[in-house]
Coordinates of N, CA and C in Angstrom, one line a residue:
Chain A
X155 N -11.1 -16.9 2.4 CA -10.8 -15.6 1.9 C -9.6 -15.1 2.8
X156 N -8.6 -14.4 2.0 CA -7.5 -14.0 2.6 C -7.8 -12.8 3.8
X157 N -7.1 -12.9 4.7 CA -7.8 -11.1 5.2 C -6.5 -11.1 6.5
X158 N -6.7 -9.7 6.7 CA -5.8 -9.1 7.5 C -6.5 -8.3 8.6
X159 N -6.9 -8.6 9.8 CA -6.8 -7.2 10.5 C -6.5 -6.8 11.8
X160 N -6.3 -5.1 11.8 CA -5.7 -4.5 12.8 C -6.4 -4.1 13.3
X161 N -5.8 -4.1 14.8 CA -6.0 -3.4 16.2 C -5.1 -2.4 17.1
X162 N -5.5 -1.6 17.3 CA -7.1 -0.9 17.3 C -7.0 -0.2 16.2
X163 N -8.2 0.4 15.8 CA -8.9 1.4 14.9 C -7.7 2.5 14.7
X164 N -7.8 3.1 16.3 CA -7.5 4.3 16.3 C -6.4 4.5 17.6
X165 N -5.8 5.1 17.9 CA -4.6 5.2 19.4 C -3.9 6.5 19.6
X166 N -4.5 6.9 20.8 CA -4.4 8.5 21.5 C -2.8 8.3 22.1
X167 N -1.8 8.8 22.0 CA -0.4 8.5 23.3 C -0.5 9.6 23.2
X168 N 0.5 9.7 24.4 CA 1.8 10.9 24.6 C 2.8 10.6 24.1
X169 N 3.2 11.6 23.8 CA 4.8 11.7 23.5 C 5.7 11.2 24.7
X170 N 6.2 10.4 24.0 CA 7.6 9.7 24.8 C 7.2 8.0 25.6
X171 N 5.5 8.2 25.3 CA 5.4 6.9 25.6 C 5.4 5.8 24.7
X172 N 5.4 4.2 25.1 CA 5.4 3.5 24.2 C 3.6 2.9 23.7
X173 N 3.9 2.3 22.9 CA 3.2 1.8 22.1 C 2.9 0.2 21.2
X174 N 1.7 -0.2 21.3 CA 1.9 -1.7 20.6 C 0.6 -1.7 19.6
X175 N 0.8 -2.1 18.0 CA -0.1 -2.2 17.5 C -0.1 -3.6 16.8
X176 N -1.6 -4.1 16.8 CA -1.2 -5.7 16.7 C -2.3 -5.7 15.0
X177 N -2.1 -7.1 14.5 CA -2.1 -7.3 13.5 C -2.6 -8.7 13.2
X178 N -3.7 -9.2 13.1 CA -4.2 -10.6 12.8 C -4.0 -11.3 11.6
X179 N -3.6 -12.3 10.6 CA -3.8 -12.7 9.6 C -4.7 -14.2 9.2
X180 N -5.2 -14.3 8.0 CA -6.0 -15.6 7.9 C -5.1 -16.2 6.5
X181 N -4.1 -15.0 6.2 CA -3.5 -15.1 4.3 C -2.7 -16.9 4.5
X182 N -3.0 -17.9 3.5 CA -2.4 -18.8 3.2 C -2.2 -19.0 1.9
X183 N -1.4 -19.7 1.5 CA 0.3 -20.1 2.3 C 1.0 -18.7 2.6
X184 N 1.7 -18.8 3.8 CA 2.1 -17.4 4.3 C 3.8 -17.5 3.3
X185 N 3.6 -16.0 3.0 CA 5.1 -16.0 2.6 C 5.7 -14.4 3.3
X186 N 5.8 -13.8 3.5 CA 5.9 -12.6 4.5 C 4.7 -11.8 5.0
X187 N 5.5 -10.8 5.8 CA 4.3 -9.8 6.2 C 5.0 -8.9 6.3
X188 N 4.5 -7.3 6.1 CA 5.4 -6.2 6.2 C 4.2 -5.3 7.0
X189 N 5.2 -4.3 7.4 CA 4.6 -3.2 8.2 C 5.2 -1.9 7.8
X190 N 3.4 -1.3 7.1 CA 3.9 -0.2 6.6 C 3.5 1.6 7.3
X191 N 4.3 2.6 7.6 CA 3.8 3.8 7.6 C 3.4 4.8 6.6
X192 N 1.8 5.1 6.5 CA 1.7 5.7 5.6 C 1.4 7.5 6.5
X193 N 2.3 8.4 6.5 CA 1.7 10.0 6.8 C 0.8 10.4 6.0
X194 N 0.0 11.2 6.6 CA -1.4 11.8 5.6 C -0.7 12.3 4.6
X195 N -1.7 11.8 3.6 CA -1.4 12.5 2.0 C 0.1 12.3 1.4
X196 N 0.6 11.0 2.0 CA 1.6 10.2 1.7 C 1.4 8.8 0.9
X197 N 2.1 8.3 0.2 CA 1.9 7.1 0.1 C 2.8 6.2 1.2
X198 N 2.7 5.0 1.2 CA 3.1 4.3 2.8 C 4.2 3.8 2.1
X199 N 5.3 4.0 3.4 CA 6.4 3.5 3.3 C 7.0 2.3 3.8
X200 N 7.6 1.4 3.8 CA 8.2 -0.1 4.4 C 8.4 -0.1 5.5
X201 N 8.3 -0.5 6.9 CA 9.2 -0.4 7.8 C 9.9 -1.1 8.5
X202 N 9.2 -2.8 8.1 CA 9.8 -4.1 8.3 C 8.8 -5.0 7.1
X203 N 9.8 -5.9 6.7 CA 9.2 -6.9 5.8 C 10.0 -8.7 6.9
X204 N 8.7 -9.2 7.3 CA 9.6 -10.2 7.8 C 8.9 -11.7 7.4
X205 N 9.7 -12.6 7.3 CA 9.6 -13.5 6.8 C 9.1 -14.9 7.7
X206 N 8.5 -16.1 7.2 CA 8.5 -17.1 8.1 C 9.1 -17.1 9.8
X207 N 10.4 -17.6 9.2 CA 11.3 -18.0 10.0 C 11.9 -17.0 11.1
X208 N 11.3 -15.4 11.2 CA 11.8 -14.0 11.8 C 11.1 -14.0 12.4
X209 N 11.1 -14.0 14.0 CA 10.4 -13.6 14.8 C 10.1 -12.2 15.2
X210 N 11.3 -11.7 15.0 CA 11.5 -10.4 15.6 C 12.1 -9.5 14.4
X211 N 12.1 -8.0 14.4 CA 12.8 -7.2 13.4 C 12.3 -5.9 14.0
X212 N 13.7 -5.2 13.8 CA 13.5 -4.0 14.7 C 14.0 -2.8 13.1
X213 N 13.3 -1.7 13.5 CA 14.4 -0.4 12.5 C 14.1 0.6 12.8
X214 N 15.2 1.2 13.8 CA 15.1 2.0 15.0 C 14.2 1.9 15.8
X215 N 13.0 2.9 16.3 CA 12.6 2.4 17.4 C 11.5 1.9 17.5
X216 N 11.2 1.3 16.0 CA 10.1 0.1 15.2 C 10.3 -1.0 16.0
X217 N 9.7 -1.7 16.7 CA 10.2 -3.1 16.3 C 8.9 -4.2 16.2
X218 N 9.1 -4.8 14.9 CA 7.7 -6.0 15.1 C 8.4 -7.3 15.3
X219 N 7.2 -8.1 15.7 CA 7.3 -9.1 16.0 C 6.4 -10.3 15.2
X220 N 6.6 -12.0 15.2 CA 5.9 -12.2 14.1 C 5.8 -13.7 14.5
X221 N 4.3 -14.1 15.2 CA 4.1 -15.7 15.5 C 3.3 -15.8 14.2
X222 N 4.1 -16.9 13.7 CA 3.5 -17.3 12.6 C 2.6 -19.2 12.6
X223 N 2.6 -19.0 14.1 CA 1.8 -20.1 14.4 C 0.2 -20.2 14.9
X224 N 0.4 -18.8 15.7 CA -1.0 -18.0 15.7 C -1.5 -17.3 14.8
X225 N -0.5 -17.1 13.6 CA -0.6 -15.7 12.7 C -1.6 -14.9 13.3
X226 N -0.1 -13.8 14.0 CA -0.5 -12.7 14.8 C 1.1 -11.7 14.8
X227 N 0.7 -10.8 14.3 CA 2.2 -9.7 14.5 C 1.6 -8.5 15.6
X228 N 2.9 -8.0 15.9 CA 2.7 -7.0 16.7 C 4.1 -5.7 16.1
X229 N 3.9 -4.4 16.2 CA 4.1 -3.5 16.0 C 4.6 -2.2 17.4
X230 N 5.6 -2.6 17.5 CA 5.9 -1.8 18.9 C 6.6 -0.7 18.6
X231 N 6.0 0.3 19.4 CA 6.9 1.6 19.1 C 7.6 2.3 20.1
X232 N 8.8 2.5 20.2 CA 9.0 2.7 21.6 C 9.3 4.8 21.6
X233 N 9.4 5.1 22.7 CA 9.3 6.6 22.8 C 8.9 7.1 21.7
X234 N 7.7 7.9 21.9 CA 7.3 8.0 20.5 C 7.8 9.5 20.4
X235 N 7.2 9.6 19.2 CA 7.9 11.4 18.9 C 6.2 11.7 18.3
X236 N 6.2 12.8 17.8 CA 5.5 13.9 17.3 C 5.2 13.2 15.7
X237 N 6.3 12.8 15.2 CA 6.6 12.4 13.9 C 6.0 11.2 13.7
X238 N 5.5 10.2 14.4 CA 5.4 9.1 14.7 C 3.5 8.9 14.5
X239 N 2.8 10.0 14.4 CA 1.4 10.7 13.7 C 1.6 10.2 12.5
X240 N 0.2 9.0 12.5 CA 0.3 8.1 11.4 C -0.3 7.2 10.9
X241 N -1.2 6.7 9.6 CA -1.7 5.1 9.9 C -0.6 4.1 10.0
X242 N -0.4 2.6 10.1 CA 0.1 1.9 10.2 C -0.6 1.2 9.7
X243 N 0.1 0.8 8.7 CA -0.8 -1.1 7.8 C 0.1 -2.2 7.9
X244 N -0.3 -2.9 8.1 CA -0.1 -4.4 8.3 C -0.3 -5.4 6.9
X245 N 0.2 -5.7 6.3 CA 0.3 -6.0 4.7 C 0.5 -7.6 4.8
X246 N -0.2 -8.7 4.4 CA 0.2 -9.9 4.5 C 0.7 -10.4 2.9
X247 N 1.6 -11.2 2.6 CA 2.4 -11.9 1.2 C 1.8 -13.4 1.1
X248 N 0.7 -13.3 0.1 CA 0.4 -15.1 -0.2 C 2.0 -15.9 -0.5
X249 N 2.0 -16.8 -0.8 CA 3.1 -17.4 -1.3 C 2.5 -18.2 -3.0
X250 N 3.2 -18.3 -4.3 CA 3.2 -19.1 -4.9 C 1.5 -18.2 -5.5
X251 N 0.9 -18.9 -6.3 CA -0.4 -18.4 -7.2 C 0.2 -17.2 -7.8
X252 N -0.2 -16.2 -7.9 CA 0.7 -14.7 -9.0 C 1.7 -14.7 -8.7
X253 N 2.2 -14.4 -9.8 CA 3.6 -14.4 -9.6 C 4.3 -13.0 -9.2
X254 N 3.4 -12.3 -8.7 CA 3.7 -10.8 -8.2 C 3.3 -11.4 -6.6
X255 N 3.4 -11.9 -5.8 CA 3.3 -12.7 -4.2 C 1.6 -11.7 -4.4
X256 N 0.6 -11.9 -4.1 CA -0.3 -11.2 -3.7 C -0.7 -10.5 -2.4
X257 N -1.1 -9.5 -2.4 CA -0.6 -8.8 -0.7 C -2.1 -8.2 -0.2
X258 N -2.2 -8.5 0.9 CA -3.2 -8.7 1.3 C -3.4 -7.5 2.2
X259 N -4.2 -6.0 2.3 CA -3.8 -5.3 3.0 C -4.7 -5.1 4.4
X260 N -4.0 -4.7 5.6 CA -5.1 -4.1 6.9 C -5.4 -2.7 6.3
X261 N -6.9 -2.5 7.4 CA -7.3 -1.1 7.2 C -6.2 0.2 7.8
X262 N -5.2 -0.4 8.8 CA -4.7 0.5 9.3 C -5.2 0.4 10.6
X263 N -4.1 1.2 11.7 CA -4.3 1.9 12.7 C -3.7 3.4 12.4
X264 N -4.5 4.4 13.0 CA -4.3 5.7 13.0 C -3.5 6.0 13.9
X265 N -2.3 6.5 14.5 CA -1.7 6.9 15.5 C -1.5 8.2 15.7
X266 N -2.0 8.5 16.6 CA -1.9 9.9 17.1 C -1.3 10.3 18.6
X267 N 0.2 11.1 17.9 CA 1.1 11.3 19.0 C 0.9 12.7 19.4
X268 N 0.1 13.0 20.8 CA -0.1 14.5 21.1 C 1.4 15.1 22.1
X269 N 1.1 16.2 22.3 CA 2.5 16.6 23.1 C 2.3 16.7 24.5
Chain B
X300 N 17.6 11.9 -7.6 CA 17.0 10.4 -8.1 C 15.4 10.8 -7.2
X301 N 14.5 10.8 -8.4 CA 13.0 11.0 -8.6 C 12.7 9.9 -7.5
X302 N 12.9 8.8 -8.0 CA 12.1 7.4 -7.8 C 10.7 7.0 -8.3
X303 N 9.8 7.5 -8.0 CA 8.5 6.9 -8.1 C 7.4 8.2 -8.2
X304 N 7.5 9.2 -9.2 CA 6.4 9.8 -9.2 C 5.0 9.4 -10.1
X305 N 3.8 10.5 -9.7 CA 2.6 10.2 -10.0 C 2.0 11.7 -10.6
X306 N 1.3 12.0 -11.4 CA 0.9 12.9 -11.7 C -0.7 12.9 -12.4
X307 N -1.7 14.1 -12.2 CA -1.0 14.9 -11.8 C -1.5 14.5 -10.0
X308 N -0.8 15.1 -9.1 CA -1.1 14.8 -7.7 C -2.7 14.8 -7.3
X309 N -3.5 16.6 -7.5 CA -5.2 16.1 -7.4 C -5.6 16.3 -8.8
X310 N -6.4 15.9 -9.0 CA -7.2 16.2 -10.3 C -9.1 15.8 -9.6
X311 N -9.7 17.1 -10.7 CA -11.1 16.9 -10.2 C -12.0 17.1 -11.5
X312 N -12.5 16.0 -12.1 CA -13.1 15.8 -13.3 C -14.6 15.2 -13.3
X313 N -15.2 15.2 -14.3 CA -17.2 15.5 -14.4 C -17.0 13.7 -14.7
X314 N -18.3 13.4 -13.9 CA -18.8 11.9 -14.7 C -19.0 11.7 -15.7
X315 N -18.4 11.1 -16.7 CA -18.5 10.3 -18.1 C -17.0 10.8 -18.4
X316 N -16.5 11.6 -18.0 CA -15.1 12.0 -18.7 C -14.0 11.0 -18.8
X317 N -13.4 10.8 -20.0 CA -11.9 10.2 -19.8 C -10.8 10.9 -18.7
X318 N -10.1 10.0 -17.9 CA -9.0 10.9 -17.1 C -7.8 9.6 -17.6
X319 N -7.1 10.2 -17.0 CA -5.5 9.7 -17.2 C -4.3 9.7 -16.3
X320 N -4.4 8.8 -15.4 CA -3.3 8.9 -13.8 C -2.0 8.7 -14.6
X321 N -0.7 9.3 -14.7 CA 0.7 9.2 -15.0 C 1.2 8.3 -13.7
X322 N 2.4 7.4 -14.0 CA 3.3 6.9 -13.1 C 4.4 6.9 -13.6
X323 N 5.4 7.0 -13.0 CA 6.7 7.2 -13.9 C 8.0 7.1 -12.9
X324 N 9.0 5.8 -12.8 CA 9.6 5.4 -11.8 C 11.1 5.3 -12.9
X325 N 11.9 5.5 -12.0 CA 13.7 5.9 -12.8 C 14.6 4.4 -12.3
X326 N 13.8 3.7 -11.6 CA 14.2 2.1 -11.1 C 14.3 0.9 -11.7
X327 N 13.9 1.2 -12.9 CA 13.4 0.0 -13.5 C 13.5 -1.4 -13.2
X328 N 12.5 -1.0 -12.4 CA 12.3 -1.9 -11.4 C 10.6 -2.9 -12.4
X329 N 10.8 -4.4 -12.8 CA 10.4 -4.9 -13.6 C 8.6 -4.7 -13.4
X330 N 8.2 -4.8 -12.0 CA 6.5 -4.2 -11.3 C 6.1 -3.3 -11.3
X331 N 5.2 -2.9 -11.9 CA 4.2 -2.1 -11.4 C 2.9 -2.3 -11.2
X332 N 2.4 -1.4 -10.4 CA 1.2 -1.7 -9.5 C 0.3 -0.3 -9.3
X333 N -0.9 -0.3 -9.4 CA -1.7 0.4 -9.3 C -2.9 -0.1 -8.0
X334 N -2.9 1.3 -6.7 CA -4.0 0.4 -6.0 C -4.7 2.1 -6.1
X335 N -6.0 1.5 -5.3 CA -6.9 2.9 -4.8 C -7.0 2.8 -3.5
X336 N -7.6 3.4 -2.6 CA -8.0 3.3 -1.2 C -8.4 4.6 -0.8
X337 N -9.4 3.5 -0.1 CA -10.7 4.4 0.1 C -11.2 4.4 1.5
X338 N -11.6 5.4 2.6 CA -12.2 5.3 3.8 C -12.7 3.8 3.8
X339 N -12.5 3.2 5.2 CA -13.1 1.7 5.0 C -12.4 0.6 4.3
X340 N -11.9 1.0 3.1 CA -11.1 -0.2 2.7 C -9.6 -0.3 3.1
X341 N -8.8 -1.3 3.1 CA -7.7 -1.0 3.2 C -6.8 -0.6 1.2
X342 N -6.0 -0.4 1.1 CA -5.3 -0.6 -0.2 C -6.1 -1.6 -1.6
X343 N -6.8 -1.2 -2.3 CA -6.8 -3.0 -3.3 C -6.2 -2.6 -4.3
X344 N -5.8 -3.1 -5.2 CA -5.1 -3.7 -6.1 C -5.9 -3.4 -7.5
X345 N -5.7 -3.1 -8.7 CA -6.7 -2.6 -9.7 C -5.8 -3.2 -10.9
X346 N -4.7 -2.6 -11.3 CA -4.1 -3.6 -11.9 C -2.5 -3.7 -11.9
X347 N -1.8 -4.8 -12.4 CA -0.4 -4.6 -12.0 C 0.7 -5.3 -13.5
X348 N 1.3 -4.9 -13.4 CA 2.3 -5.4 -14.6 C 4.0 -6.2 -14.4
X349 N 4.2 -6.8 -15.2 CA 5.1 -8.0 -14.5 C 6.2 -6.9 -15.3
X350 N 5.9 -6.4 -16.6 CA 7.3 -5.9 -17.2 C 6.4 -5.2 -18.7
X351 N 7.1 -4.6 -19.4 CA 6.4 -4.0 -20.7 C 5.8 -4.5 -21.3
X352 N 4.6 -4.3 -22.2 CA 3.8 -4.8 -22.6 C 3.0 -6.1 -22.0
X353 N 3.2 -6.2 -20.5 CA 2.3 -7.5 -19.5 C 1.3 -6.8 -18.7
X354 N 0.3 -7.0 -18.7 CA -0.6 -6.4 -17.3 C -1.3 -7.8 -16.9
X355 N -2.4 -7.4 -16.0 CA -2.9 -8.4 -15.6 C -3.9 -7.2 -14.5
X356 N -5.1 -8.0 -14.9 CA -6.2 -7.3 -13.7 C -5.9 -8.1 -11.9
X357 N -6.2 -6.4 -11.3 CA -5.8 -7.5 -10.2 C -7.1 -6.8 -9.2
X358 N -8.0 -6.9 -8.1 CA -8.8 -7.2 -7.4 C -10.5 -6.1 -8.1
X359 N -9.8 -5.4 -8.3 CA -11.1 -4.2 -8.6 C -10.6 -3.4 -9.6
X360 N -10.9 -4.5 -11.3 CA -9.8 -3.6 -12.6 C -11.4 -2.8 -13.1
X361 N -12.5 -3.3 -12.6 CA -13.5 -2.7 -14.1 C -13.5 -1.3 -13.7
X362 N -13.5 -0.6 -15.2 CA -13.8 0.7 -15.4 C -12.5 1.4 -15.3
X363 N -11.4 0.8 -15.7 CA -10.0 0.9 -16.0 C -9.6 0.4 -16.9
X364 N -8.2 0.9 -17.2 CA -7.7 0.5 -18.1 C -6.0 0.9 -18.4
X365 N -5.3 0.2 -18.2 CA -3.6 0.2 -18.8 C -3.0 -0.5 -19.4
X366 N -2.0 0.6 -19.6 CA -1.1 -0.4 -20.6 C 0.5 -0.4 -20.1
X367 N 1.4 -0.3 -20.5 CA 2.6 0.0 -20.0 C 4.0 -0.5 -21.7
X368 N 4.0 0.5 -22.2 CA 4.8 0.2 -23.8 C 6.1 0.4 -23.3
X369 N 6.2 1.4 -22.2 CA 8.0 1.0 -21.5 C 7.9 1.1 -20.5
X370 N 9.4 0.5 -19.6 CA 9.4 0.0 -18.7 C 8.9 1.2 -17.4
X371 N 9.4 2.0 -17.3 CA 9.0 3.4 -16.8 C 8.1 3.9 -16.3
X372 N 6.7 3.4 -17.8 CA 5.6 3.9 -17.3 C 4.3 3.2 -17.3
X373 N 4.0 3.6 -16.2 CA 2.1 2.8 -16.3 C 1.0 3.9 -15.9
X374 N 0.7 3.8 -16.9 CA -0.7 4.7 -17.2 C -2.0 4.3 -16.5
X375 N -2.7 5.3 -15.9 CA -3.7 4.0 -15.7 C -5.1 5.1 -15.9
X376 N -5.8 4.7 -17.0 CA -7.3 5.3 -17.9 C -8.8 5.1 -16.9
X377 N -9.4 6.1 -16.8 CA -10.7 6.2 -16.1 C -11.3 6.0 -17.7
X378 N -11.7 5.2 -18.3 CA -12.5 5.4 -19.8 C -14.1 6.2 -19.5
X379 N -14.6 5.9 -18.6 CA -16.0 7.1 -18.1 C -16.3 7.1 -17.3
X380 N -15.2 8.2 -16.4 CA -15.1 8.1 -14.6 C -17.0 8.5 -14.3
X381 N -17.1 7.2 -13.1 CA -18.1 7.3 -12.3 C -17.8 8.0 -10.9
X382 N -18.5 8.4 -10.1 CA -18.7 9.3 -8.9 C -17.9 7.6 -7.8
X383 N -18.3 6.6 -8.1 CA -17.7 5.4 -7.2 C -16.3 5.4 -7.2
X384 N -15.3 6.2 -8.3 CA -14.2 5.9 -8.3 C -13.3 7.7 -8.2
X385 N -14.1 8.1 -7.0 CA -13.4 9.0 -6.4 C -12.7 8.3 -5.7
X386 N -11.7 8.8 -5.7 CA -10.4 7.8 -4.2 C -9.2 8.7 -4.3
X387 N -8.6 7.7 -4.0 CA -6.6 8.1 -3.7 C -6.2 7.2 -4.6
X388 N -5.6 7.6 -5.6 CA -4.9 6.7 -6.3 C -3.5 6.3 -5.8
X389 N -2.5 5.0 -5.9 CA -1.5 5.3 -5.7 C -0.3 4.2 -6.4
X390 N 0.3 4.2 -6.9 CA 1.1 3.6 -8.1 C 2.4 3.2 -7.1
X391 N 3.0 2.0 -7.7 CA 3.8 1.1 -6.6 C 4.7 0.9 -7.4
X392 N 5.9 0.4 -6.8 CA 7.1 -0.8 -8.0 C 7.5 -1.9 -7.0
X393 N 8.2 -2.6 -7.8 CA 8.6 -3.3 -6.9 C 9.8 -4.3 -7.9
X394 N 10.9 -4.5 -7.2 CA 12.0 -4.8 -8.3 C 11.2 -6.7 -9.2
X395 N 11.2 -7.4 -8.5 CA 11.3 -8.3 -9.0 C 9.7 -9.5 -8.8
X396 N 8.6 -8.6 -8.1 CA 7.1 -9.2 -7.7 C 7.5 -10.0 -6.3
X397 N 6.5 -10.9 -5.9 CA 7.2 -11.9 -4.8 C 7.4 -11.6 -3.5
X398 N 8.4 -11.3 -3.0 CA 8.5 -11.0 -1.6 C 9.5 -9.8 -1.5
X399 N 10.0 -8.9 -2.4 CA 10.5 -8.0 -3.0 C 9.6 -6.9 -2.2
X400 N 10.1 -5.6 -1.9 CA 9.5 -5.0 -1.2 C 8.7 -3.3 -2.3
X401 N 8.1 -3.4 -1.7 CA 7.0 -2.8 -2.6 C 7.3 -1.0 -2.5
X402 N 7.5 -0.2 -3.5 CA 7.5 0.9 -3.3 C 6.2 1.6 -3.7
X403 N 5.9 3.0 -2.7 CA 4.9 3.5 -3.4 C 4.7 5.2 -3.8
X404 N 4.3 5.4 -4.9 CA 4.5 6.7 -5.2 C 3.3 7.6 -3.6
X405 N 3.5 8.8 -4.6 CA 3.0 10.1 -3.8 C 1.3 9.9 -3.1
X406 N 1.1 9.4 -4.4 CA -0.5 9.4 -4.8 C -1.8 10.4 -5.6
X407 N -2.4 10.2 -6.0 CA -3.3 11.5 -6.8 C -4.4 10.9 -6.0
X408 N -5.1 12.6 -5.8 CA -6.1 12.5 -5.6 C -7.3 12.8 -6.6
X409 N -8.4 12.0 -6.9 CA -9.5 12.0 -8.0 C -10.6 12.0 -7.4
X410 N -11.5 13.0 -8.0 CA -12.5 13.8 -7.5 C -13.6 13.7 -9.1
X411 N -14.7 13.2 -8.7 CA -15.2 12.7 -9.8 C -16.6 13.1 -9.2
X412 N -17.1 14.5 -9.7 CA -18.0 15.2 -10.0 C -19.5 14.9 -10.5

C-alpha cells in the first residue's frame, strides 16, 4: 500500500529560526513528489514539485530536498517569518496506472512560527 | 482572473438532505478533482475527471455523486448527506493529470447535522 509520512506532527520555532521538515515515502513506481503549504482555512498551495532525477529545489527560502534511494524528502525553511504558520504536506506521484499520476497524500506538519 | 473557485464556502445541512458543492475554474485546465480532509486523514481523493463528460471514482466516491457537462464545472452531489461526511471539501485542477501540478480551490466547509 502506497503511503506517505511526515515528521513531526507538530513544530514550535521562533521567528527567524530555521527549520527542517521531513517526509517518508513507500509510493511505487515513484514519479514525483511535491511539497505543499496549506494556511488555515485555505486550500494548499505548491511549493516544490520535484522529480526523480532533482535532488534539490529551492523557492525562496523553501528549499527541499529529495533521496530517492531512501525515499526520504526533507523540507527546509530558512529564517522563518510569522507568515510561515502552517501545515505542510508532503504529496507523493505514482507513475503510470491512472492516467491522472495518483497522489498519495501526508497528514501534514503543523508549523507554528511564534514571535 | 478568478482561477479556481468553490461555493458555497460553509454550508450546514440536516441528515438525509441532498447538497450540492459548486466548482468553477476559468483555466480550462482538462482535470478536475474533488478531495475531503478530515482531522487524521491526510487529503483523499472522492472523484476526479479527465475532461467533460469523463469521471471516474477515485479513493472514497460512495455517497457521492458527479458529473461535469462542461469543461468549467464539477459539481459534486451529497444524494443523502450522512453526519460521516462532515469535512472540508476541496476541488483541484490540474492542466493535463500526471505530474502536472495540481491546483486547489478555497474549500467549503460541510456541516451535516
Amino acid at each position: 500500500k502506497n503511503q506517505v509520512e511526515q515528521s513531526p506532527q507538530s513544530l514550535i520555532i521562533l521567528e527567524g529560526k530555521n527549520c527542517t521538515l521531513q517526509c517518508n515515502y513507500t509510493v511505487s513506481p515513484f514519479s514525483n513528489l511535491r511539497w505543499y503549504k496549506q494556511d488555515t482555512g485555505r486550500g494548499p498551495v505548491s511549493l516544490t514539485i520535484m522529480t526523480f532525477s532533482e535532488n534539490t529545489k529551492s523557492n525562496g527560502r523553501y528549499t527541499a530536498t529529495l533521496d530517492a534511494d531512501t525515499k526520504q524528502s526533507s523540507l527546509h525553511i530558512t529564517a522563518s517569518q510569522l507568515s510561515d504558520s502552517a501545515s505542510y504536506i508532503c504529496v507523493v506521484s505514482a507513475a503510470g496506472g491512472t492516467s491522472y499520476g495518483k497522489l498519495t497524500f501526508g497528514q501534514g506538519t503543523i508549523l507554528t512560527v511564534h514571535p | 482572473d478568478a482561477g479556481i473557485t468553490q461555493s458555497p464556502r460553509y454550508k450546514i445541512t440536516e441528515t438525509g438532505r441532498q447538497v450540492t458543492l459548486m466548482c468553477h475554474q476559468t483555466w480550462s485546465h482538462s482535470y478536475m478533482f474533488w478531495y475531503r480532509q478530515d482531522l487524521g486523514h491526510g487529503l483523499r481523493l472522492i472523484y476526479y475527471s479527465a475532461a467533460a463528460d469523463i469521471t471516474d471514482k477515485g479513493e472514497v466516491p460512495d455517497g457521492y455523486v458527479v458529473s461535469r457537462s462542461k469543461t468549467e464545472n464539477f459539481p459534486l452531489t451529497l444524494e443523502s448527506a450522512t453526519r460521516s461526511q462532515t469535512s472540508v471539501y476541496f476541488c483541484a485542477t490540474n492542466l493535463a493529470g500526471g505530474s502536472y501540478e495540481q491546483y486547489f480551490g478555497p474549500g467549503t466547509r460541510l456541516t451535516v447535522t
